[in-house]
Each structure stands twice: as structure tokens, then as C-alpha cells.
Coordinates of C-alpha atoms and ligand atoms in Angstrom, one line a residue:
M37 CA -30.7 -9.0 -0.9
A38 CA -27.3 -7.2 -1.3
T39 CA -24.2 -7.6 0.8
K40 CA -23.7 -4.7 3.2
T41 CA -20.7 -2.7 2.1
I42 CA -18.4 -0.4 3.9
R43 CA -20.4 2.6 2.7
D44 CA -23.4 1.4 4.8
L45 CA -21.4 1.5 8.0
I46 CA -21.0 4.3 10.6
V47 CA -17.5 3.8 11.8
K48 CA -16.4 7.1 13.5
G49 CA -14.7 6.3 16.8
K50 CA -15.3 2.5 16.3
T51 CA -12.6 -0.2 16.2
V52 CA -12.9 -1.7 12.7
L53 CA -11.4 -5.1 12.1
V54 CA -10.3 -5.3 8.5
R55 CA -9.4 -8.7 6.9
V56 CA -7.1 -7.8 4.0
D57 CA -5.3 -10.1 1.7
F58 CA -1.6 -9.2 2.1
N59 CA -0.4 -12.7 1.0
V60 CA 2.1 -11.0 -1.3
P61 CA 5.0 -12.8 -3.1
M62 CA 8.3 -12.2 -1.2
K63 CA 11.9 -13.0 -1.9
K64 CA 14.5 -12.7 0.9
G65 CA 12.2 -10.5 3.0
E66 CA 11.5 -8.2 0.1
I67 CA 8.0 -7.8 -1.4
T68 CA 8.2 -8.6 -5.1
D69 CA 4.7 -7.6 -6.1
D70 CA 2.7 -5.2 -3.9
N71 CA -0.4 -5.2 -6.0
R72 CA -2.6 -6.6 -3.2
I73 CA -1.4 -4.0 -0.7
R74 CA -2.2 -1.2 -3.2
Q75 CA -5.6 -2.7 -3.9
A76 CA -6.5 -2.6 -0.2
L77 CA -5.7 1.1 0.2
P78 CA -9.1 2.6 -0.8
T79 CA -10.8 0.7 2.1
I80 CA -8.1 1.5 4.7
N81 CA -7.9 5.2 3.6
Y82 CA -11.7 5.5 3.7
L83 CA -11.8 4.1 7.3
I84 CA -9.0 6.5 8.3
D85 CA -10.8 9.5 6.8
Q86 CA -14.0 8.4 8.5
G87 CA -12.3 8.4 11.9
A88 CA -12.2 4.7 12.6
K89 CA -9.6 2.9 14.6
V90 CA -8.3 0.5 12.0
V91 CA -7.0 -3.0 12.8
C92 CA -5.7 -4.9 9.8
F93 CA -4.7 -8.5 9.6
S94 CA -3.9 -11.1 6.9
H95 CA -2.4 -14.5 6.3
L96 CA 0.9 -15.0 4.5
G97 CA 1.9 -18.3 3.1
R98 CA 1.1 -21.7 4.6
I99 CA 2.2 -22.3 8.2
K100 CA 2.1 -25.8 9.7
T101 CA 5.2 -25.9 12.0
E102 CA 7.4 -23.4 14.0
E103 CA 10.0 -23.6 11.2
D104 CA 7.4 -22.5 8.6
K105 CA 7.2 -19.1 10.5
A106 CA 10.6 -18.0 9.2
G107 CA 10.2 -15.3 6.7
K108 CA 6.4 -15.2 7.2
S109 CA 6.1 -12.4 9.6
L110 CA 3.9 -9.5 8.5
A111 CA 6.4 -7.0 9.9
P112 CA 7.8 -6.0 6.4
I113 CA 4.3 -5.8 5.0
A114 CA 3.2 -3.4 7.9
N115 CA 6.2 -1.2 6.9
A116 CA 5.2 -1.3 3.2
L117 CA 1.6 -0.4 4.2
A118 CA 2.9 2.5 6.3
D119 CA 4.8 3.8 3.2
H120 CA 1.7 3.6 1.0
L121 CA -0.5 5.3 3.6
E122 CA 2.2 7.8 4.4
K123 CA 1.4 7.4 8.1
D124 CA 2.5 5.2 11.0
V125 CA 1.3 1.7 11.3
T126 CA 1.7 0.0 14.7
F127 CA 2.8 -3.6 14.2
I128 CA 2.1 -6.1 16.9
A129 CA 3.9 -9.4 16.4
E130 CA 1.1 -11.4 18.1
T131 CA -2.1 -12.9 17.0
R132 CA -3.7 -12.7 20.4
G133 CA -3.0 -11.7 24.0
K134 CA -2.7 -8.7 26.3
K135 CA -0.1 -6.9 24.3
L136 CA -2.4 -6.9 21.3
E137 CA -5.5 -6.0 23.2
D138 CA -3.8 -3.1 25.0
A139 CA -2.4 -1.8 21.7
I140 CA -5.9 -1.9 20.1
K141 CA -7.4 -0.1 23.2
A142 CA -4.7 2.6 22.9
L143 CA -5.7 3.5 19.2
N144 CA -7.0 6.9 18.4
E145 CA -9.4 7.8 15.6
G146 CA -7.6 7.4 12.3
D147 CA -4.8 5.2 13.7
V148 CA -3.8 2.0 12.0
L149 CA -2.6 -1.2 13.6
M150 CA -1.6 -4.5 12.0
F151 CA -1.2 -7.8 13.8
E152 CA 0.8 -10.9 13.0
N153 CA 0.1 -13.5 10.3
T154 CA -3.2 -15.2 11.1
R155 CA -1.9 -18.5 10.0
F156 CA 0.6 -18.6 12.9
E157 CA -2.5 -19.9 14.6
D158 CA -2.4 -23.0 12.4
I159 CA 0.6 -24.5 14.2
E160 CA -1.6 -26.0 16.9
G161 CA -4.8 -27.6 15.4
S162 CA -5.0 -25.4 12.2
K163 CA -7.2 -23.0 14.2
E164 CA -7.2 -20.3 11.6
S165 CA -7.7 -22.6 8.5
K166 CA -10.2 -24.8 10.2
N167 CA -12.2 -21.9 11.5
D168 CA -11.8 -22.8 15.2
P169 CA -15.0 -21.3 16.8
E170 CA -13.1 -19.9 19.8
L171 CA -10.5 -18.1 17.6
G172 CA -13.1 -16.4 15.5
K173 CA -15.0 -15.3 18.6
Y174 CA -11.9 -14.0 20.2
W175 CA -10.8 -12.0 17.1
A176 CA -14.3 -10.6 16.8
S177 CA -14.1 -9.4 20.4
L178 CA -11.2 -7.2 19.5
G179 CA -13.4 -4.7 17.6
D180 CA -16.8 -3.3 17.0
V181 CA -17.3 -3.9 13.3
F182 CA -15.8 -6.4 10.8
V183 CA -14.9 -5.5 7.2
N184 CA -13.8 -8.2 4.8
D185 CA -11.7 -7.0 2.0
A186 CA -9.8 -10.2 1.3
F187 CA -11.1 -11.5 -2.0
G188 CA -8.1 -13.8 -2.4
T189 CA -9.4 -16.0 0.6
A190 CA -13.1 -15.5 0.1
H191 CA -13.4 -19.0 -1.2
R192 CA -12.2 -20.4 2.2
A193 CA -14.2 -20.5 5.5
H194 CA -11.4 -19.5 7.9
A195 CA -11.5 -18.0 11.4
S196 CA -10.3 -14.6 10.1
N197 CA -13.2 -14.2 7.8
V198 CA -16.2 -16.5 8.4
G199 CA -15.3 -17.0 12.1
I200 CA -15.2 -13.3 12.8
A201 CA -18.2 -12.4 10.7
S202 CA -20.4 -14.9 12.6
N203 CA -19.5 -13.3 15.9
A204 CA -19.2 -9.6 15.0
Q205 CA -22.0 -7.2 15.8
E206 CA -21.8 -5.9 12.3
S207 CA -20.0 -7.0 9.1
A208 CA -19.6 -5.7 5.6
A209 CA -17.6 -5.9 2.4
G210 CA -14.7 -3.6 1.7
F211 CA -14.2 -1.7 -1.6
L212 CA -11.9 -4.3 -3.1
L213 CA -14.2 -7.3 -2.3
E214 CA -17.1 -5.3 -3.7
K215 CA -15.2 -4.4 -6.9
E216 CA -14.1 -8.0 -7.5
I217 CA -17.7 -9.3 -7.0
E218 CA -19.1 -6.6 -9.3
Y219 CA -16.7 -7.1 -12.1
I220 CA -16.7 -10.9 -12.1
G221 CA -20.3 -11.2 -11.1
N222 CA -21.5 -8.9 -13.9
A223 CA -19.3 -10.6 -16.4
I224 CA -20.8 -14.0 -15.8
N225 CA -24.4 -13.1 -14.9
N226 CA -25.1 -10.1 -17.0
P227 CA -22.4 -9.8 -19.7
K228 CA -22.5 -7.5 -22.7
R229 CA -22.2 -9.8 -25.7
P230 CA -20.3 -11.3 -27.3
F231 CA -18.9 -12.6 -24.1
I232 CA -15.6 -14.5 -24.7
A233 CA -13.6 -16.5 -22.1
I234 CA -10.0 -17.4 -22.6
L235 CA -8.9 -20.4 -20.5
G236 CA -5.3 -21.6 -20.2
G237 CA -3.1 -23.1 -17.5
V238 CA -1.8 -26.6 -17.1
K239 CA -4.7 -28.9 -16.7
V240 CA -8.3 -29.5 -17.9
S241 CA -9.1 -31.1 -14.5
D242 CA -8.4 -27.8 -12.7
K243 CA -10.8 -25.9 -15.0
I244 CA -13.7 -28.4 -15.5
G245 CA -16.1 -26.5 -13.2
V246 CA -15.3 -23.2 -15.0
I247 CA -15.6 -24.6 -18.4
R248 CA -19.0 -26.2 -17.6
N249 CA -20.3 -23.0 -16.0
L250 CA -19.0 -20.8 -18.8
L251 CA -20.4 -23.0 -21.5
T252 CA -23.8 -21.9 -20.3
K253 CA -22.8 -18.2 -20.1
A254 CA -20.2 -17.3 -22.7
D255 CA -20.5 -17.2 -26.4
K256 CA -17.0 -18.6 -27.0
I257 CA -14.3 -20.3 -24.9
L258 CA -10.8 -19.9 -26.4
I259 CA -8.5 -22.6 -25.0
G260 CA -4.7 -22.3 -24.6
G261 CA -2.0 -23.6 -22.5
G262 CA -1.4 -27.2 -21.4
M263 CA -5.0 -28.2 -21.4
S264 CA -5.2 -27.8 -25.2
Y265 CA -3.5 -31.1 -25.8
T266 CA -6.0 -33.2 -23.9
F267 CA -8.7 -31.7 -26.1
L268 CA -6.7 -32.4 -29.3
K269 CA -5.7 -35.9 -28.3
T270 CA -9.2 -37.0 -27.6
Q271 CA -9.9 -36.2 -31.2
G272 CA -7.1 -38.5 -32.3
I273 CA -4.6 -35.8 -33.0
E274 CA -0.9 -36.6 -32.3
V275 CA 0.5 -34.2 -29.7
G276 CA 4.0 -35.7 -29.2
K277 CA 5.3 -35.2 -25.6
S278 CA 2.9 -32.3 -24.9
I279 CA 1.2 -32.5 -21.5
V280 CA -1.9 -34.7 -21.6
E281 CA -4.2 -35.9 -18.9
N282 CA -4.9 -39.4 -20.2
D283 CA -7.5 -40.0 -17.6
K284 CA -9.4 -37.0 -18.7
L285 CA -9.7 -37.8 -22.4
D286 CA -13.3 -39.0 -22.1
L287 CA -14.2 -35.9 -20.1
A288 CA -12.6 -33.6 -22.7
A289 CA -14.6 -35.4 -25.5
E290 CA -17.8 -34.9 -23.4
L291 CA -17.0 -31.2 -22.9
L292 CA -16.4 -30.7 -26.7
K293 CA -19.8 -32.3 -27.4
E294 CA -21.5 -30.2 -24.7
A295 CA -19.8 -27.1 -26.2
D296 CA -21.4 -27.6 -29.6
G297 CA -18.8 -25.4 -31.3
K298 CA -18.4 -22.9 -28.5
I299 CA -14.9 -24.2 -27.6
E300 CA -12.1 -23.0 -29.9
L301 CA -8.7 -24.8 -29.9
P302 CA -5.3 -23.7 -31.0
V303 CA -4.4 -24.3 -34.6
D304 CA -0.6 -24.0 -34.1
F305 CA 2.0 -24.2 -31.4
R306 CA 5.5 -23.2 -30.4
V307 CA 7.1 -26.6 -29.8
T308 CA 10.4 -27.8 -28.5
T309 CA 12.1 -31.1 -27.6
E310 CA 12.7 -30.4 -23.8
F311 CA 10.8 -28.6 -21.1
S312 CA 13.2 -25.6 -21.0
N313 CA 14.0 -22.3 -22.6
E314 CA 17.2 -23.7 -24.1
G315 CA 15.9 -26.2 -26.6
P316 CA 15.3 -25.6 -30.4
V317 CA 12.0 -23.8 -31.0
R318 CA 9.7 -24.5 -34.0
I319 CA 6.3 -23.4 -35.0
A320 CA 4.1 -26.4 -35.8
A321 CA 0.6 -26.7 -37.1
Y322 CA -1.6 -28.6 -34.6
T323 CA -1.5 -31.7 -36.9
D324 CA 2.3 -31.5 -37.2
V325 CA 3.7 -32.1 -33.7
N326 CA 6.4 -34.7 -33.9
P327 CA 6.6 -37.6 -31.3
D328 CA 9.7 -36.1 -29.7
E329 CA 8.3 -32.5 -29.4
E330 CA 6.1 -30.8 -26.9
G331 CA 4.0 -27.7 -27.3
L332 CA 4.8 -25.0 -24.8
D333 CA 2.9 -22.0 -26.3
I334 CA 0.2 -21.2 -28.8
G335 CA 1.6 -20.2 -32.2
P336 CA 1.1 -17.0 -34.3
K337 CA -1.9 -18.3 -36.4
T338 CA -3.7 -19.2 -33.2
L339 CA -3.1 -15.7 -31.8
E340 CA -4.5 -14.2 -35.1
K341 CA -7.5 -16.5 -35.0
Y342 CA -8.2 -15.6 -31.3
K343 CA -7.5 -11.9 -32.0
A344 CA -10.2 -11.8 -34.7
M345 CA -12.7 -13.2 -32.3
L346 CA -11.7 -11.0 -29.4
N347 CA -11.9 -7.9 -31.5
E348 CA -15.7 -8.5 -31.7
A349 CA -16.1 -9.1 -27.9
Q350 CA -17.8 -6.8 -25.5
T351 CA -16.8 -8.8 -22.4
V352 CA -13.7 -10.9 -21.9
V353 CA -12.7 -13.0 -19.0
W354 CA -9.3 -14.6 -19.0
N355 CA -8.0 -17.2 -16.6
G356 CA -4.7 -19.1 -17.1
P357 CA -1.7 -18.3 -19.3
V358 CA -1.7 -19.7 -22.8
G359 CA 1.9 -20.9 -22.7
V360 CA 4.8 -21.5 -20.3
F361 CA 5.3 -17.7 -20.0
E362 CA 8.0 -18.2 -17.4
F363 CA 10.3 -19.1 -20.4
S364 CA 10.9 -16.1 -22.7
N365 CA 10.7 -18.4 -25.8
F366 CA 7.2 -19.4 -24.8
A367 CA 5.8 -16.1 -23.5
H368 CA 4.8 -14.8 -26.9
G369 CA 1.2 -16.2 -26.7
T370 CA 0.5 -14.9 -23.2
R371 CA 2.0 -11.5 -24.0
G372 CA 0.1 -11.4 -27.3
V373 CA -3.2 -12.1 -25.5
C374 CA -2.3 -9.2 -23.2
E375 CA -1.7 -6.9 -26.2
V376 CA -4.9 -7.9 -27.9
L377 CA -7.0 -7.3 -24.8
A378 CA -5.2 -4.0 -24.0
N379 CA -6.3 -2.8 -27.4
L380 CA -10.0 -3.6 -26.9
K381 CA -11.1 -0.1 -26.0
N382 CA -14.9 -0.7 -25.7
A383 CA -14.9 -4.1 -24.0
T384 CA -14.8 -5.0 -20.3
T385 CA -11.7 -7.1 -19.8
I386 CA -11.1 -9.1 -16.7
I387 CA -8.2 -11.2 -15.7
G388 CA -9.1 -13.8 -13.1
G389 CA -6.1 -13.6 -10.8
G390 CA -3.3 -16.2 -10.4
D391 CA -0.5 -16.6 -13.1
S392 CA -2.3 -14.8 -15.9
A393 CA -2.6 -11.7 -13.6
S394 CA 1.1 -11.8 -12.6
A395 CA 2.1 -12.3 -16.2
A396 CA 0.0 -9.3 -17.3
I397 CA 1.4 -7.1 -14.6
N398 CA 5.0 -8.2 -15.2
F399 CA 4.6 -7.6 -18.9
G400 CA 3.6 -4.0 -18.2
F401 CA -0.2 -4.3 -18.8
E402 CA -1.3 -3.5 -15.3
N403 CA -3.4 -0.5 -16.3
D404 CA -4.7 -1.9 -19.6
F405 CA -7.5 -4.1 -18.3
S406 CA -10.8 -3.2 -16.8
H407 CA -10.0 -5.4 -13.8
I408 CA -7.2 -7.6 -12.7
S409 CA -8.4 -9.9 -9.9
T410 CA -6.4 -10.3 -6.7
G411 CA -7.6 -13.8 -6.2
G412 CA -6.7 -16.8 -8.3
G413 CA -8.5 -19.6 -6.5
A414 CA -11.4 -17.3 -5.4
S415 CA -12.0 -15.9 -8.9
L416 CA -11.9 -19.5 -10.3
E417 CA -14.5 -20.6 -7.8
Y418 CA -16.6 -17.5 -8.5
L419 CA -16.4 -18.2 -12.2
E420 CA -17.5 -21.8 -11.5
G421 CA -20.7 -20.3 -10.0
K422 CA -19.9 -21.4 -6.5
E423 CA -20.8 -19.5 -3.4
L424 CA -17.9 -17.8 -1.7
P425 CA -18.1 -18.3 2.1
G426 CA -16.1 -15.1 2.8
L427 CA -18.8 -13.2 1.0
S428 CA -22.0 -15.0 2.1
C429 CA -20.9 -14.7 5.8
L430 CA -21.3 -10.9 5.7
D431 CA -24.4 -8.9 6.6
T432 CA -27.0 -8.2 4.0
I433 CA -29.3 -5.3 3.6
Ligands
AMP739 P1 -2.7 -22.7 -13.9 O1 -2.2 -22.6 -12.4 O2 -3.5 -24.0 -14.1 O3 -3.4 -21.5 -14.4 O4 -1.4 -22.9 -14.7 C1 -0.4 -22.0 -14.9 C2 0.8 -22.7 -15.4 O5 0.5 -23.3 -16.6 C3 2.0 -21.8 -15.7 O6 3.0 -22.0 -14.8 C4 2.4 -22.2 -17.1 O7 3.8 -22.4 -17.2 C5 1.7 -23.5 -17.3 N1 1.5 -23.8 -18.7 C6 0.9 -23.1 -19.7 N2 1.0 -23.7 -20.9 C7 1.6 -24.9 -20.7 C8 2.0 -25.9 -21.6 N3 1.8 -25.9 -22.9 N4 2.7 -27.0 -21.0 C9 3.0 -27.0 -19.7 N5 2.6 -26.0 -18.9 C10 2.0 -25.0 -19.3

């Protein structure tokens, strides 16, 4: 059974409720990365072209109190959407009520309306985030059909996805959700081999599920970032002040045993004496980190070692930066991985959202991967092999 997609719907003249993920990074009211808006355009434009009345909505940030609402209105995002679509977008600064209902009723075919941050409903009783049954039912009543295109929240059962889907007459996946599932799903379930995963980020504990699942699917797992040191320390290697999860040493040893040679660890690091961009930087072999030093990036030999392996790959999935890329002195590894992957012309290359995705986009590699996921947590859970409630709630055919 396949999930119904937007192509399976007849939407002309219908009011289509579209859950998008416009949870974009913002600074002082300005959108600093509009990737998620651009990624939602195919679905919205398709619905406009098909003559639907389009109602978009999203969450933005976390809202627990009235004060949290400051700077979290979707008004600037509705403006940005209007710029991208090159047409008017009616913005209603409400999440329910007569004003919103009347504005939806007044829509003509091809019109677009956006309503306010769904998490404004979290102030009393976390109605959105706890999937309050009344709220999902109410939002579903505002339209004829529900389209979920918000991959970034697909790992959560909220009123604005699962709640609406369980009450809507008809529901389907949008183009972005479909694309995310296809790329990530194919990579883990039906990969062209060799299939290599690169896993970085701070902690082993955040990635246990992914490592375990990928050990059964991938041919190699290349480790980088903060989690490297827990794997090294468990083998008795001195890692100085580098980040280590001491309560996960046994687990790291277990994973290495399970991996039976599939896990590759860095052979050198860029180390420094303080967690900043200002300290002295030295390249150290993995056996040569001094007690007062911490590793904040993989070194050049590791990059060469990983490059040689990646050059053979047909499928690559990457989740988590391999160093503290926020500091320019320790961005070499993450940038280097971007470069290596950008040059793999015959491989499917996928970045699983979050920090590695923003690093790749900021370093100018946005168009050099087969797919950059819009969902950090969601892609991680999908890579773990978990069911995504925002996907499984949709109609199947
Ligand atoms: P995650 O959310 O687990 O993917 O972690 C991303 C974060 O890992 C980024 O903010 C990086 O700065 C951080 N990181 C990567 N390598 C290291 C390292 N060697 N030590 C400390 N933090 C790191």
C-alpha cells in the first residue's frame, strides 16, 4: 500500500489545507534561510494551477507562554511566500474563529491564505503539540482535503498533521514529503551499493538508533564529530579534553563489536586547548592528543581516508557535522566532506537535515547533492527505521 499523494487528488474548486514546514531560522524578524519555503513551492504552485483554494499553515519555534509569541508570528513568512509565488497571500493572524473562517470562505480558485503559527495553540494545554482532538477536528472542518507537506514535523503526532488527517475527508502527501520519503527510504531500503553513511554531531547517545539501523543496511559507517572520542576512549585511547560520554563507553564498545569492521573512526584531528576559534590549532594523530587538548574537527588524513572510501560509493547518507563547523578553524572537515560528496557524480548523495544541511547550504553546496532534507529530527527517525506519524496518518491507495 502506497501513501496517497497530491497527484491522486482532484482539487479544483476545493479548499485544500496544506501543512507546510515554515519553521525557518529568523534573526530580528528577518528570515535567514528560506530553504523550507522554497521547498514547499512545488506543492503550493501545483494546487494554485489546479484551481484549488489553498490554506497554508505551519508552526514556528516553541511557544509555551504569551511572551514566547514575540517574533513568532508567521506574518513575515506569509510575505516571503507571496514574493516567491509572485502573487498575493492573505494572512490571517488567528488560528481559529470567525475572521479566519470568513476569510477561507471568501477564497476564489487559485487564491492562497496563510493562518497564524499553529503553536500559538500551545499556550493553553499544548493543544497543537499534544494533538488535542477538538483542535484537529476544528482545523479539518476548515477545508475539504488535507495535504501534508511538512516533513520536518512528520516525526511528531500533532493536531496540525495527525489531528487533521484523522478528521479530514481525504488526505495525501505533498511533493516535498513524497520526495523526502523517496530519497531517504530508497537509500536505506534499496540502496545502490556500496552504501556509505557518514555520522557526526555531538553525541553517540543521539545517534544510537541510527547507528544500529544503518549497521544492518550500510556497507560502511564513517564516524566524525564529537562522538568519535567515545568510540576511541572505549578502546583505551587517550583523547585529552575532547568530548566523551563516559556513561556510553560500554555501549560504544558494543556497537564496535556489532559493527564487525563496518565502523570507521578518524585517524587524526584538529585539536586546540579551549573550546573557541581563538586558541592554538594543531593537527594530531588519534594516538597523540595531549591531556590539555580537545579535538574539534577531523584532520586531513581522516578526510583523505574517508574520501578514498566515498569515491567508491553509489549511495551516501550524511547526518551530523564532522567538526565544530561554526568555528572557521574547525570547519575544514565538514567543508571537505561537502567537497568530496559534491564531486561524486554518479552517486546518490543525501544530507539528513539539521546542522549538516545548514552547513552545506552556507558553504555554497546547496545544488551539489541529490537531496538535502528539510527535517533534522524527522530524517534521523526515518533513518532509524521508525514509523513517521505524519506520514502513516495519511490515506493510502
Ligand atoms: P548534532 O545536533 O548532534 O548533529 O550536533 C551538531 C553539533 O555538533 C554542531 O553544533 C557541532 O559544533 C558539534 N560538534 C561537531 N564536532 C564536535 C566536536 N568534536 N566537539 C564538540 N562538538 C562538536
